[in-house]
Coordinates of C-alpha atoms in Angstrom, one line a residue:
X19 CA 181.3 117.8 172.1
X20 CA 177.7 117.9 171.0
X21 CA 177.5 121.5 171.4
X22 CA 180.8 121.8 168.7
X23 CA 179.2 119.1 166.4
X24 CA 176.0 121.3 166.3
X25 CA 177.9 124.4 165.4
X26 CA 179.8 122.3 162.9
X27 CA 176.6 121.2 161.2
X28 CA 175.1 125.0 161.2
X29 CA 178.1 125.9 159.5
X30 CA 178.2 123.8 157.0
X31 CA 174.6 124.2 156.3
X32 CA 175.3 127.8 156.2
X33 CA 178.2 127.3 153.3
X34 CA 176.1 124.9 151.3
X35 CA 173.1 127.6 151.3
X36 CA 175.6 130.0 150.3
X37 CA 176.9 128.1 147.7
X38 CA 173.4 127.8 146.3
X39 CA 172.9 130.9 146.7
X40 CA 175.7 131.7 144.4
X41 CA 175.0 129.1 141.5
X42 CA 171.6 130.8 141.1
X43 CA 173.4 134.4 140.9
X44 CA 175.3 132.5 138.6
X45 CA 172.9 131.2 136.4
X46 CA 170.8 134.4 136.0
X47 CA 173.5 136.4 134.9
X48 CA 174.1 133.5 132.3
X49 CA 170.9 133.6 131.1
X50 CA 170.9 137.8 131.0
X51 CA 174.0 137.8 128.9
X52 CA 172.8 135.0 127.0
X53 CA 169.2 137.3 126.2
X54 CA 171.5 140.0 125.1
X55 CA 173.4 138.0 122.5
X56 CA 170.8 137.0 121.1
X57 CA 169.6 140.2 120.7
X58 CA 173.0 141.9 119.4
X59 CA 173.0 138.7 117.0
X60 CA 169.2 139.5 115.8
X61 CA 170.2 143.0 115.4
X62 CA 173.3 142.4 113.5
X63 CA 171.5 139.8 111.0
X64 CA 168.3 142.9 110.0
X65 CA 171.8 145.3 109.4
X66 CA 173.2 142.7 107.3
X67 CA 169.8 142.1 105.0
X68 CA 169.3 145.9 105.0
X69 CA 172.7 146.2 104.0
X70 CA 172.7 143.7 101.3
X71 CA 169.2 145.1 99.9
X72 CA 170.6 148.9 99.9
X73 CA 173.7 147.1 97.8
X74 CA 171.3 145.5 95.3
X75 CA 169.7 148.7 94.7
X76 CA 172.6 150.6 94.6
X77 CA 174.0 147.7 91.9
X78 CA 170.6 147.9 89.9
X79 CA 170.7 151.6 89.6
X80 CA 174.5 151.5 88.6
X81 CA 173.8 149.1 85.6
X82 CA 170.5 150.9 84.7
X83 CA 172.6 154.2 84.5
X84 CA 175.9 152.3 82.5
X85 CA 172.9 150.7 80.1
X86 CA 171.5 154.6 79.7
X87 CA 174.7 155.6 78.8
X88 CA 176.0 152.8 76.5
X89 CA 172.6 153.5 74.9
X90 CA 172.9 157.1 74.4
X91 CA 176.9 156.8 72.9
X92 CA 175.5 154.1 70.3
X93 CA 172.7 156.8 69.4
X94 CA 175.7 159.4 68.6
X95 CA 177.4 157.1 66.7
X96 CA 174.4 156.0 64.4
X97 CA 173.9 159.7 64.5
X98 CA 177.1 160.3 63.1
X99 CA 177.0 157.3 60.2
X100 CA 173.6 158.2 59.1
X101 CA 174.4 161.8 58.7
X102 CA 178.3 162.0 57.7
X103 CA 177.8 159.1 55.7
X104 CA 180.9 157.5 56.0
X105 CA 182.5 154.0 56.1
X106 CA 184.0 152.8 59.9
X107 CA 187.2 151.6 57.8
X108 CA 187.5 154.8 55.7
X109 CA 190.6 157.0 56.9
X110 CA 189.7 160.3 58.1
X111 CA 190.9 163.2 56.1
X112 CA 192.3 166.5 57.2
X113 CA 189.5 168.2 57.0
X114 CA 188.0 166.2 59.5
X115 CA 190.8 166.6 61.7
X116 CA 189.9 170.8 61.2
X117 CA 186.6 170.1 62.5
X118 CA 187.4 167.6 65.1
X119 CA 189.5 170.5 66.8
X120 CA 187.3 173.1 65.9
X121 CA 184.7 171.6 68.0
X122 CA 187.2 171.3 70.5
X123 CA 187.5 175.1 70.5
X124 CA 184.2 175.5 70.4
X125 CA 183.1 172.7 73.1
X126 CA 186.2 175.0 75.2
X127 CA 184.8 178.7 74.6
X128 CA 181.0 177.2 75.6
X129 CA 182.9 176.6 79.0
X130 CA 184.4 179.5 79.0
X131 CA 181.6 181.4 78.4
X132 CA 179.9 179.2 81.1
X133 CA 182.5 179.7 83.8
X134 CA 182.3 183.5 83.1
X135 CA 178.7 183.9 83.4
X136 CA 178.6 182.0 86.5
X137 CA 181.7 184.4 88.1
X138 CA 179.7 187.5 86.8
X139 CA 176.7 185.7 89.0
X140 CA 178.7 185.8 91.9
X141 CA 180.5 188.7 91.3
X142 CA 179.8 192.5 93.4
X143 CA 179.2 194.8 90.4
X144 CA 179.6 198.8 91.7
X145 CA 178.8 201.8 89.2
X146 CA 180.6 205.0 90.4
X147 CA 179.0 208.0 89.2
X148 CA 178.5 211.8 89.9
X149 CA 179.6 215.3 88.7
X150 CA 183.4 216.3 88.5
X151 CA 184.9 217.4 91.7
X152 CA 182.5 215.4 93.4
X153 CA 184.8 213.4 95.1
X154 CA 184.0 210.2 93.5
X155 CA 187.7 209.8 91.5
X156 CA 189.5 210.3 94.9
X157 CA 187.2 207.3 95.9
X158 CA 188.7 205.4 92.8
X159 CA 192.0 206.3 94.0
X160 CA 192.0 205.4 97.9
X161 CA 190.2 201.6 96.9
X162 CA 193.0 201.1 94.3
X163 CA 195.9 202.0 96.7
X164 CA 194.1 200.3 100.0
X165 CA 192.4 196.9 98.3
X166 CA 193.9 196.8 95.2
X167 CA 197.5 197.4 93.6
X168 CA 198.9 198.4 96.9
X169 CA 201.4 201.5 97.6
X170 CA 203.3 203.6 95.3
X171 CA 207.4 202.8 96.1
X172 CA 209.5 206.0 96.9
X173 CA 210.7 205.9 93.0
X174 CA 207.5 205.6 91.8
X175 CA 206.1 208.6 93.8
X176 CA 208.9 211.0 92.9
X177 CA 207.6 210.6 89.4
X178 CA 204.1 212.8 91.2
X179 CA 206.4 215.7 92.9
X180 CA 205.8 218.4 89.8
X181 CA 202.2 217.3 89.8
X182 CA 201.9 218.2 93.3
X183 CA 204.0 221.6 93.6
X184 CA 201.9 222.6 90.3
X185 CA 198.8 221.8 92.5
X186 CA 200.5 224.2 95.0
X187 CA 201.2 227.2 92.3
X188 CA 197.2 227.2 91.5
X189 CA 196.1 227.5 95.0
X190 CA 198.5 230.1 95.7
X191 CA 196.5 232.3 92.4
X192 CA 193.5 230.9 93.7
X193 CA 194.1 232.4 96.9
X194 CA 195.5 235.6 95.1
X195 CA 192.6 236.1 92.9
X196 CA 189.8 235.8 95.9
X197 CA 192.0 238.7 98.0
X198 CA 191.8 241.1 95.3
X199 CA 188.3 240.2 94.4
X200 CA 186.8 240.7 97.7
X201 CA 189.4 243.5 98.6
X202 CA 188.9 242.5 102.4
X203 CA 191.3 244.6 104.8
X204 CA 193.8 242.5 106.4
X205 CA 195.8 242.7 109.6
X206 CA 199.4 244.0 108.8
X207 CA 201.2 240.6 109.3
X208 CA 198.8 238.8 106.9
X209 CA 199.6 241.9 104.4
X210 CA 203.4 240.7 104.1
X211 CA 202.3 237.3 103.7
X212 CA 200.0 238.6 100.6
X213 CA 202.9 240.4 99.5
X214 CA 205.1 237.5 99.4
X215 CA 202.9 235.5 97.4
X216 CA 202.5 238.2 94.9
X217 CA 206.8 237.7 94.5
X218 CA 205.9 234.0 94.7
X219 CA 203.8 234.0 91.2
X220 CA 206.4 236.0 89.6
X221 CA 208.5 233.4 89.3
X222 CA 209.3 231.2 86.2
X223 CA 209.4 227.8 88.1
X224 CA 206.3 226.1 88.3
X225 CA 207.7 223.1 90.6
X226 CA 209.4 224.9 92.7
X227 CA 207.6 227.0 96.1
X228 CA 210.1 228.7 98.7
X229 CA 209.6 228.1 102.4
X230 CA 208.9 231.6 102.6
X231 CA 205.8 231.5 100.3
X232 CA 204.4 227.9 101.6
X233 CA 204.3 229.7 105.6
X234 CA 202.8 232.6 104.3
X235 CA 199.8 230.2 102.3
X236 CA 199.5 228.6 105.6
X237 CA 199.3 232.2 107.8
X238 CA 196.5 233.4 105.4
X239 CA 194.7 230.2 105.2
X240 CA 194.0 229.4 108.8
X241 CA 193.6 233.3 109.2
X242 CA 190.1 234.1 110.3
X243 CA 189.6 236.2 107.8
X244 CA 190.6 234.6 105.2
X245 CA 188.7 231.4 106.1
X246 CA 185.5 233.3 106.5
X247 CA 186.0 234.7 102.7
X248 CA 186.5 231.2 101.2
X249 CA 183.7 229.9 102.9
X250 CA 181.4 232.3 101.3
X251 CA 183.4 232.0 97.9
X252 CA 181.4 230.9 94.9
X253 CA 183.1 233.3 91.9
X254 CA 186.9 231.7 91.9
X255 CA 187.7 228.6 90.7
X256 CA 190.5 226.6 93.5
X257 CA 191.8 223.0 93.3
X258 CA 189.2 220.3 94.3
X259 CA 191.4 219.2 97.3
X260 CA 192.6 223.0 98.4
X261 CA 192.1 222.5 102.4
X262 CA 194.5 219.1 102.0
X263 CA 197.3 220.9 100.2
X264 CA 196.9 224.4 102.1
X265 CA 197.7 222.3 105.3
X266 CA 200.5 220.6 103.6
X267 CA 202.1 222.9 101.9
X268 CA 205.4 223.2 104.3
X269 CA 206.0 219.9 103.8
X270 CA 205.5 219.8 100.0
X271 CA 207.6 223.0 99.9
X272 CA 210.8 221.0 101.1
X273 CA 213.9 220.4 99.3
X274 CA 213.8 216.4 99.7
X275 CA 210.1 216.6 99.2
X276 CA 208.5 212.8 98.6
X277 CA 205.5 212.8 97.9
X278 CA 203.1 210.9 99.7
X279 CA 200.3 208.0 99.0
X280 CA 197.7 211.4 100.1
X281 CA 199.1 213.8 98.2
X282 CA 199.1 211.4 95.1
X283 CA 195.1 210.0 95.4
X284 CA 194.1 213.8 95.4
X285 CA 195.7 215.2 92.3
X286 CA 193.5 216.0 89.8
X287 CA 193.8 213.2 87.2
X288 CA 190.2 212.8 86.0
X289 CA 189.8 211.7 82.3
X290 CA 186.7 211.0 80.7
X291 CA 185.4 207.5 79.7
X292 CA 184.6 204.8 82.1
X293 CA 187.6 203.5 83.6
X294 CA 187.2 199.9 86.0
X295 CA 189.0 198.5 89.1
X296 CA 188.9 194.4 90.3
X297 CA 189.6 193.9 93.4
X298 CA 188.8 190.8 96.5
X299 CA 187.3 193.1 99.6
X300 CA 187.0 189.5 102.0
X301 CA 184.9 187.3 100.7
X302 CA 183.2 189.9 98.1
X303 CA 184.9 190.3 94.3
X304 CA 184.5 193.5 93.1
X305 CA 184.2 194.7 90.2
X306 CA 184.1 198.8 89.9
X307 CA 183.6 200.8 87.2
X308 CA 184.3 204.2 86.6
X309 CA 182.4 206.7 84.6
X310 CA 183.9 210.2 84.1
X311 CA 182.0 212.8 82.2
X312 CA 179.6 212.6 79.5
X313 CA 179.2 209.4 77.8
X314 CA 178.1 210.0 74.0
X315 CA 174.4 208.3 72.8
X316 CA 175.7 206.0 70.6
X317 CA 177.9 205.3 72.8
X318 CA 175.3 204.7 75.5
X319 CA 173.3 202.2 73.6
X320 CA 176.0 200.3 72.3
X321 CA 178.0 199.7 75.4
X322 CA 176.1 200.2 78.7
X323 CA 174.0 196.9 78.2
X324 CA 177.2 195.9 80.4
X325 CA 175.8 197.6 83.0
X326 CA 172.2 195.9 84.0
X327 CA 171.5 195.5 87.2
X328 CA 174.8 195.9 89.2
X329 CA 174.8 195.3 92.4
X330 CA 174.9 199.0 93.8
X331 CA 175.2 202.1 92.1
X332 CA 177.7 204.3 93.9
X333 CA 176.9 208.1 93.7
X334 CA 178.5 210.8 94.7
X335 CA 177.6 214.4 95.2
X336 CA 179.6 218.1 96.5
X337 CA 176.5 219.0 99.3
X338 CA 179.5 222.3 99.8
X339 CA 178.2 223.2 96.0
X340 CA 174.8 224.3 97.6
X341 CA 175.1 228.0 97.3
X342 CA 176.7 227.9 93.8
X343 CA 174.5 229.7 90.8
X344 CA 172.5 227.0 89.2
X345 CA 172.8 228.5 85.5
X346 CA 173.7 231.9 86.5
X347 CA 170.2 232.2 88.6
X348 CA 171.3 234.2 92.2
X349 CA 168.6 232.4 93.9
X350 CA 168.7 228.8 92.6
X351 CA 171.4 226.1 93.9
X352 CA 173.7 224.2 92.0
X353 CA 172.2 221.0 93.9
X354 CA 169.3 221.8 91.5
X355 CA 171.5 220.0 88.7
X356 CA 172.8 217.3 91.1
X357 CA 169.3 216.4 92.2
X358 CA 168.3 215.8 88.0
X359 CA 171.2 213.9 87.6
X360 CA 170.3 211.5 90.3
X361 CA 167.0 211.2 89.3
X362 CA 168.0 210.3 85.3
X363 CA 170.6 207.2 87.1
X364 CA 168.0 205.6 89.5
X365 CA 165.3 205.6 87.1
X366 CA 167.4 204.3 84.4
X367 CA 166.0 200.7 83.8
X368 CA 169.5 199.2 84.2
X369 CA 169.3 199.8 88.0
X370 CA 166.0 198.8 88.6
X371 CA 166.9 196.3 90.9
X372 CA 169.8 197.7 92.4
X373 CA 170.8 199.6 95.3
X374 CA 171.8 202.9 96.2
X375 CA 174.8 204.3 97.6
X376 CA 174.9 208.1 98.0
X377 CA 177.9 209.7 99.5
X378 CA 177.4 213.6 100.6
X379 CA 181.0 214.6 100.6
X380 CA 182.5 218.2 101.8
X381 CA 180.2 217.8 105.1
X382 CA 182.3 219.9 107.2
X383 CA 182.2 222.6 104.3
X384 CA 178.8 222.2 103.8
X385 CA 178.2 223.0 107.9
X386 CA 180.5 225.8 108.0
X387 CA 178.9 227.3 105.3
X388 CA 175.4 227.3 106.5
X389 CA 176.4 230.3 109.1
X390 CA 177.1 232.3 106.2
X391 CA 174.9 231.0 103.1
X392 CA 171.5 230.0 105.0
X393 CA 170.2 227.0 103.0
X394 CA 166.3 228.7 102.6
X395 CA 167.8 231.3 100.9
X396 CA 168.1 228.7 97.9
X397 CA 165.4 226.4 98.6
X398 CA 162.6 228.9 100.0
X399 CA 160.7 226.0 101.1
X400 CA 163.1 224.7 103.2
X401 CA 162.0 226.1 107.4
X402 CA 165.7 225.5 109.4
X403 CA 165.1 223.6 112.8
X404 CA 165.7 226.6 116.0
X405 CA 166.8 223.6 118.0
X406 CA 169.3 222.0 115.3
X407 CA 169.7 223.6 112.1
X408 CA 172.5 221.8 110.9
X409 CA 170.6 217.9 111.1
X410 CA 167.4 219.9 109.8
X411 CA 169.5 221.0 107.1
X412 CA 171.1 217.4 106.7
X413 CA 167.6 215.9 106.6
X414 CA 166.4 218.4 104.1
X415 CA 169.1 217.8 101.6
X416 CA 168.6 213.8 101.8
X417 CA 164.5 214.4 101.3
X418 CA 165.4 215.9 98.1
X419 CA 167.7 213.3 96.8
X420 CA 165.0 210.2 97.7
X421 CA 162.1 211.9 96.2
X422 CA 163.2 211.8 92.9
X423 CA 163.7 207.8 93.7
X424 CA 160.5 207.1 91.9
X425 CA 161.2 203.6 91.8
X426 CA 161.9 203.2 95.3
X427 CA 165.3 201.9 95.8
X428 CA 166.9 201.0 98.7
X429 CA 169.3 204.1 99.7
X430 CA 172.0 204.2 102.4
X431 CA 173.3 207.5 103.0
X432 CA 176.9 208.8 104.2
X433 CA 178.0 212.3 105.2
X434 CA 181.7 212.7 104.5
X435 CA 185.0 214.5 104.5
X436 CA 186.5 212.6 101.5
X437 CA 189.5 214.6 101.4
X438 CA 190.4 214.7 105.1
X439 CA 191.7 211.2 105.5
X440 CA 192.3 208.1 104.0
X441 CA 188.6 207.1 104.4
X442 CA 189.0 203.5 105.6
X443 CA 186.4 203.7 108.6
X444 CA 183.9 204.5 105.8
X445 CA 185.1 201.7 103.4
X446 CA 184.5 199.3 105.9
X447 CA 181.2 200.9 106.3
X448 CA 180.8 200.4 102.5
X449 CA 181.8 196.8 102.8
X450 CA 179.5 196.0 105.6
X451 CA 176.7 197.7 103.6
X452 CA 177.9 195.5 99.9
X453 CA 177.4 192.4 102.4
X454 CA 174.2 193.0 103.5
X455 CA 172.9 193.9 100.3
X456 CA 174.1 190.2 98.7
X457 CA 172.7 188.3 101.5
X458 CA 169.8 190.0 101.1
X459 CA 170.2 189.6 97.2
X460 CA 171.2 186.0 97.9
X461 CA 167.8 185.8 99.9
X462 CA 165.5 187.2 97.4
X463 CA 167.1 184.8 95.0
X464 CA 165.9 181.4 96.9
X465 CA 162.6 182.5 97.7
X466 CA 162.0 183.1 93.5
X467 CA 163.5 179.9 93.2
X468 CA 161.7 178.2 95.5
X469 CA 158.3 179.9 94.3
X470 CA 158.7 178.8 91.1
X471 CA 159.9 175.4 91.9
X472 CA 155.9 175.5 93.9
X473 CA 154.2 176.9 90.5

């Protein structure tokens, strides 16, 4: 019994320690959540005076502004009773009614005017310029179609089918008069073929080609001899876009002929003047202009103000044109003329701070050719490479066109085939290039700005 009484008392000793034990446990966390209330409350009172300062000085600034502009509307109105003067109670007449809206078409135009000058800030400004034939109105053509107004419908590209089968007719005398120029002999199969474009030419219809006369363009055309004869041509005069049509001359040659979105962008319907093209290309707006031909002085000086400091200046060039007479000269190139004409548009003080883009066009041409036409023959100084005379050749042509670039503008160079395809792996290059050169731009821009907020 004394043994159970002793375990009895341990035990309850043991719970009452334990229950102490848990009252202090108790108690601390009390007091830590306590501490931290405290806190939160000590916190939340320095938000609430920060707060209420912030609002005071946010009120005081509010009523200092409303007093700046209650003060400034009671300077316009004694402005306007010391210098109309005119009694508050006197009606108004209708001639101030005429002025009161005539300053509301004037206050309106300002905005206008405003709104236009900051688009034309914003805006991607292109100049597109070279010699005729140069490829650059085909250019015009293929962004209108792709970025632009969109696709011809079948009834509007019927109205293009005589355009194109006339196109047809002066390759085929094209073709004619080279043959009986050069007098080359040809193999007995392509001598019927010549044969039946001589019938061909006879006839009266000038929208109209047989089947038999298209096959026998396209016999003598891929013929090598024929091919080797054009290449060296320089004397006879064949539509700008003569490879396209001589490859699609079967097809143009059929009955229910349509013609296509191709055949339409490479007609030749060049006019002079400066004709312009607005477009969205992603997140760049375009505006493109035009210029076709000579543009008279007065003309010049009156208008091309327009034209200061675009964004890029577009150029285009023929590098196939590089064994033509230059003036009649045997020995000089035509590039001669093309390298002048370069040199008069980047020096021109309206694209001093622009860029350059120069597209060589007719590169395939221009390669075939040098087999035939070596390049040194009209440029003596130029010395081909033995290893690659076609990139030496490439890299000679290019020297010429940057050094007349006195003013050292920023020139990105493309070698292309305008006329082989619809081009839009090199407008995407062109875009790429546009965006670069207005972050760049954009760039430039901030750092003046910045300098002279320094100054």
């Amino acid at each position: 019994m004394e043994r159970l009484r002793d375990v009895a008392e341990r035990q309850s000793e043991s719970v009452r320690i334990l229950l102490a034990a848990c009252k202090c446990h108790t108690t601390a966390q009390r007091k830590i959540l306590l501490h931290k209330s405290r806190q939160i409350r000590k916190e939340d009172d320095i938000s609430m005076r920060v707060l209420a300062r912030s609002s005071k000085w946010n009120g005081g600034c509010m009523t200092v502004l409303t007093g700046v502009s209650r003060g400034i509307q009671g300077l316009r109105l004694s402005y306007h009773r010391k210098f109309k003067r005119r009694d508050t109670d006197e009606e108004p007449t209708e001639k101030d009614y005429d002025n009161a809206a005539a300053t509301i078409r004037s206050e309106a135009i300002d905005r206008a005017l405003q709104e236009d000058s900051m688009t034309l800030r914003r805006e991607t400004k292109l100049m597109l310029v070279g010699q005729d034939n140069s490829g650059k109105d085909l250019v015009m053509h293929q962004i209108k179609v792709l970025y632009a107004e969109g696709y011809y419908s079948p009834e509007d590209r019927m109205k293009f089918r005589d355009a194109v089968r006339s196109t047809m007719r002066l390759l085929v005398h094209a073709m004619i008069d080279l043959l009986k120029d050069t007098g080359i002999h040809l193999p007995k199969t392509l001598n019927h073929d010549f044969a039946i474009l001589l019938d061909e030419v006879e006839m009266v219809d000038m929208h109209h080609i047989t089947t038999a006369a298209a096959a026998a363009v396209r016999n003598l055309w891929f013929s090598a001899e024929f091919s080797s004869t054009y290449l060296k041509n320089f004397e006879i005069d064949f539509p700008q876009y003569s490879p396209y049509f001589a490859q699609e001359v079967e097809r143009i040659a059929t009955e229910d002929y349509i013609p296509t979105e191709g055949d339409i962008i490479r007609l030749n319907q060049s006019i002079g003047g400066i004709k312009e093209l607005r477009f969205n290309w992603d997140e760049l707006d375009v505006h493109l202009f035009n210029i076709n031909r000579y543009i008279p002085d007065q003309f010049r000086k009156r208008w091309f103000h327009q034209f200061d400091s675009p964004t890029s200046l577009v150029y285009t060039v023929d590098v196939s044109m590089y064994d033509r007479p230059f003036y009649g000269q045997a020995t000089k190139s035509q590039l001669l003329e093309e390298f002048a004409s370069f040199e008069s548009w980047v020096t021109s003080s309206n694209f001093a701070n622009s860029s350059i883009i120069l597209l060589l066009n007719n590169f395939t041409r221009f390669r075939d050719k040098l087999r035939y036409s070596p390049l040194e023959t009209f440029f003596p100084d130029y010395e081909p490479s033995a290893n690659d005379p076609e990139t030496s050749a490439r890299q000679y042509v290019l020297k010429q066109f940057k050094d007349v670039n006195r003013n050292r503008l920023s020139i990105y160079s493309f070698w292309v085939d305008l006329d082989m395809s619809d081009n839009q792996h090199l407008y995407a290059a062109l875009k790429k290039t546009l965006q670069h050169i207005q972050q760049r731009k954009a760039r430039t821009d901030e750092q003046s700005a910045k300098f002279a907020v320094d100054e």
